[in-house]
Amino acid sequence: MSAQQTVDALPSRAEEWMREAIRLATDSVANGGGPFGAVIGRGEEIVATGTNMVTTDLDPTAHAEVTAIRNACRNLNSFRLDGCVLISSCEPCPMCLASALWSRVDRIGFAADRHDAAVAGFDDRAFYELFTDPDAVWPTPVRRLDIANRTEPFDAWQNKADRVEY
């Protein structure tokens, strides 16, 4: 897919929303936050915005995209963002990308990429590589603990008649 086709796949307001995401990111720096901003749009409207609040909220998951997703879900009273587009001032890191996939946004657009972020001191490239290199050595050991009742929560879920599927 060419760059032009990718741009064409985004809604007509994508460039306007991108300018807003970049403005939010720049304002975030002035307000003590990180240099990242995100917009969730649906149709012709902005549903929610978010900025990087990692240091201001002391929350390593408070990236701009995650913050925007949380705000959009609250505003739409739903945990699914079908029909929405995520526009970010920078390429979503693996956590943000996974969050966007879980939220079911239709499309994602970004301006700066992971290499631009690395130049500014936000080098997440090692995290991307962990997911693409099957032989990568993870910096944090992740191991399964063998316990007899490990599926108890899933069993309860499957037996719950009024569960909300997602």
C-alpha positions as MATLAB code, in Angstrom:
seq = 'MSAQQTVDALPSRAEEWMREAIRLATDSVANGGGPFGAVIGRGEEIVATGTNMVTTDLDPTAHAEVTAIRNACRNLNSFRLDGCVLISSCEPCPMCLASALWSRVDRIGFAADRHDAAVAGFDDRAFYELFTDPDAVWPTPVRRLDIANRTEPFDAWQNKADRVEY';
ca = [
       0.000    0.000    0.000;
       1.431    3.378   -0.939;
       1.595    6.312    1.443;
      -1.120    8.041   -0.569;
      -3.439    5.020   -0.287;
      -2.851    4.963    3.475;
      -3.747    8.655    3.727;
      -6.780    8.104    1.511;
      -7.998    5.357    3.857;
      -8.265    7.868    6.691;
     -11.326   10.151    7.026;
     -11.416   13.554    5.369;
     -10.837   15.294    8.710;
      -7.667   13.272    9.462;
      -5.278   16.105    8.627;
      -7.221   18.532   10.829;
      -7.279   15.960   13.626;
      -3.532   15.398   13.189;
      -2.890   19.122   13.597;
      -4.932   18.934   16.809;
      -2.958   15.909   18.063;
       0.319   17.748   17.397;
      -1.013   20.863   19.158;
      -2.047   18.742   22.147;
       1.403   17.132   22.256;
       3.162   20.482   22.122;
       0.886   21.924   24.834;
       1.518   18.819   26.946;
       5.228   19.644   26.999;
       4.461   23.176   28.205;
       2.246   21.720   30.960;
       4.819   19.227   32.264;
       3.668   16.177   30.301;
       5.301   14.162   27.568;
       5.399   15.260   23.896;
       2.559   13.070   22.679;
      -1.058   13.808   21.776;
      -3.905   11.755   20.364;
      -7.395   12.291   18.978;
     -10.232    9.793   18.587;
     -12.617   10.789   15.831;
     -15.836    9.304   14.525;
     -17.653   10.614   11.496;
     -16.906   14.307   11.378;
     -16.494   14.794   15.127;
     -13.721   14.470   17.665;
     -14.959   12.048   20.312;
     -12.042   12.444   22.723;
      -8.459   13.563   23.055;
      -5.530   12.529   25.188;
      -2.036   13.599   26.065;
       0.872   11.779   27.623;
       0.393   11.939   31.393;
       3.008    9.404   32.474;
       5.001   11.785   34.664;
       2.128   14.026   35.741;
      -0.059   11.091   36.867;
       2.832    8.785   37.841;
       1.266    6.171   35.564;
       3.486    4.378   33.023;
       0.378    3.371   31.040;
      -0.924    6.948   30.659;
       0.340    7.366   27.103;
      -1.593    9.792   24.902;
      -3.281    7.040   22.886;
      -4.359    5.112   25.992;
      -5.623    8.305   27.606;
      -7.607    9.163   24.462;
      -9.026    5.622   24.294;
     -10.087    5.779   27.956;
     -11.719    9.178   27.416;
     -13.486    8.048   24.240;
     -14.859    4.926   25.905;
     -16.233    7.010   28.773;
     -17.704    9.590   26.373;
     -19.350    6.893   24.240;
     -20.298    4.724   27.231;
     -18.735    1.685   25.554;
     -15.565   -0.390   25.766;
     -15.561   -0.725   21.972;
     -14.619    2.043   19.570;
     -15.935    0.539   16.343;
     -16.357    3.272   13.742;
     -13.656    5.418   15.344;
     -10.235    6.474   14.146;
      -7.167    7.018   16.334;
      -4.921    9.860   15.204;
      -1.646   10.203   17.094;
       1.169   12.722   16.963;
       3.612    9.791   17.018;
       3.621    6.135   16.002;
       1.890    4.149   18.747;
       4.238    2.068   20.890;
       3.419   -1.657   21.215;
       1.297   -1.026   24.348;
      -0.712    1.708   22.639;
      -1.086   -0.320   19.469;
      -2.390   -3.281   21.479;
      -4.789   -0.965   23.332;
      -6.070    0.411   20.035;
      -6.563   -3.109   18.690;
      -8.440   -4.137   21.848;
     -10.648   -1.058   21.582;
     -11.530   -2.057   17.994;
     -10.796    1.313   16.370;
     -11.205    1.130   12.602;
      -7.966    2.877   11.652;
      -4.849    4.453   13.095;
      -2.913    7.383   11.681;
       0.296    8.907   13.040;
       2.772   11.662   12.198;
       6.243   11.167   13.725;
       7.562    7.612   13.789;
       9.506    5.499   16.303;
      12.823    6.762   14.935;
      11.783   10.407   15.372;
      10.804    9.582   18.963;
      14.154    7.896   19.610;
      16.033   11.022   18.530;
      14.068   12.951   21.188;
      14.963   10.403   23.889;
      11.871    8.181   23.659;
      13.454    5.032   22.272;
      10.874    2.241   22.268;
      12.499    0.398   19.363;
      13.670   -2.406   21.660;
      10.047   -3.087   22.611;
       9.004   -3.327   18.956;
      11.879   -5.751   18.346;
      10.780   -8.019   21.214;
       7.574   -8.721   19.319;
       9.205   -9.240   15.932;
      12.280  -11.291   16.897;
      11.396  -14.787   18.142;
      14.875  -15.151   19.631;
      14.796  -11.862   21.532;
      15.823  -11.953   25.155;
      13.207  -10.190   27.236;
      14.562   -7.788   29.881;
      11.902   -8.965   32.323;
      11.443  -12.724   32.807;
       7.893  -13.866   32.053;
       7.095  -17.368   33.296;
       3.968  -19.433   33.849;
       3.417  -20.728   37.369;
       1.867  -24.185   37.317;
      -1.094  -24.105   39.704;
      -4.017  -26.537   39.768;
      -6.855  -23.974   39.663;
      -5.287  -21.778   36.938;
      -8.458  -21.879   34.806;
     -10.904  -21.161   37.650;
     -11.614  -17.562   36.520;
     -12.214  -18.747   32.930;
     -14.492  -21.535   34.128;
     -16.510  -18.977   36.120;
     -16.665  -16.734   33.035;
     -17.887  -19.522   30.763;
     -20.567  -20.477   33.281;
     -21.802  -16.897   33.743;
     -25.080  -16.639   31.836;
     -25.224  -12.833   31.816;
     -21.618  -12.123   30.781;
     -20.874   -9.261   28.414;
     -18.855  -10.652   25.511;
     -15.904   -8.788   24.147;
];
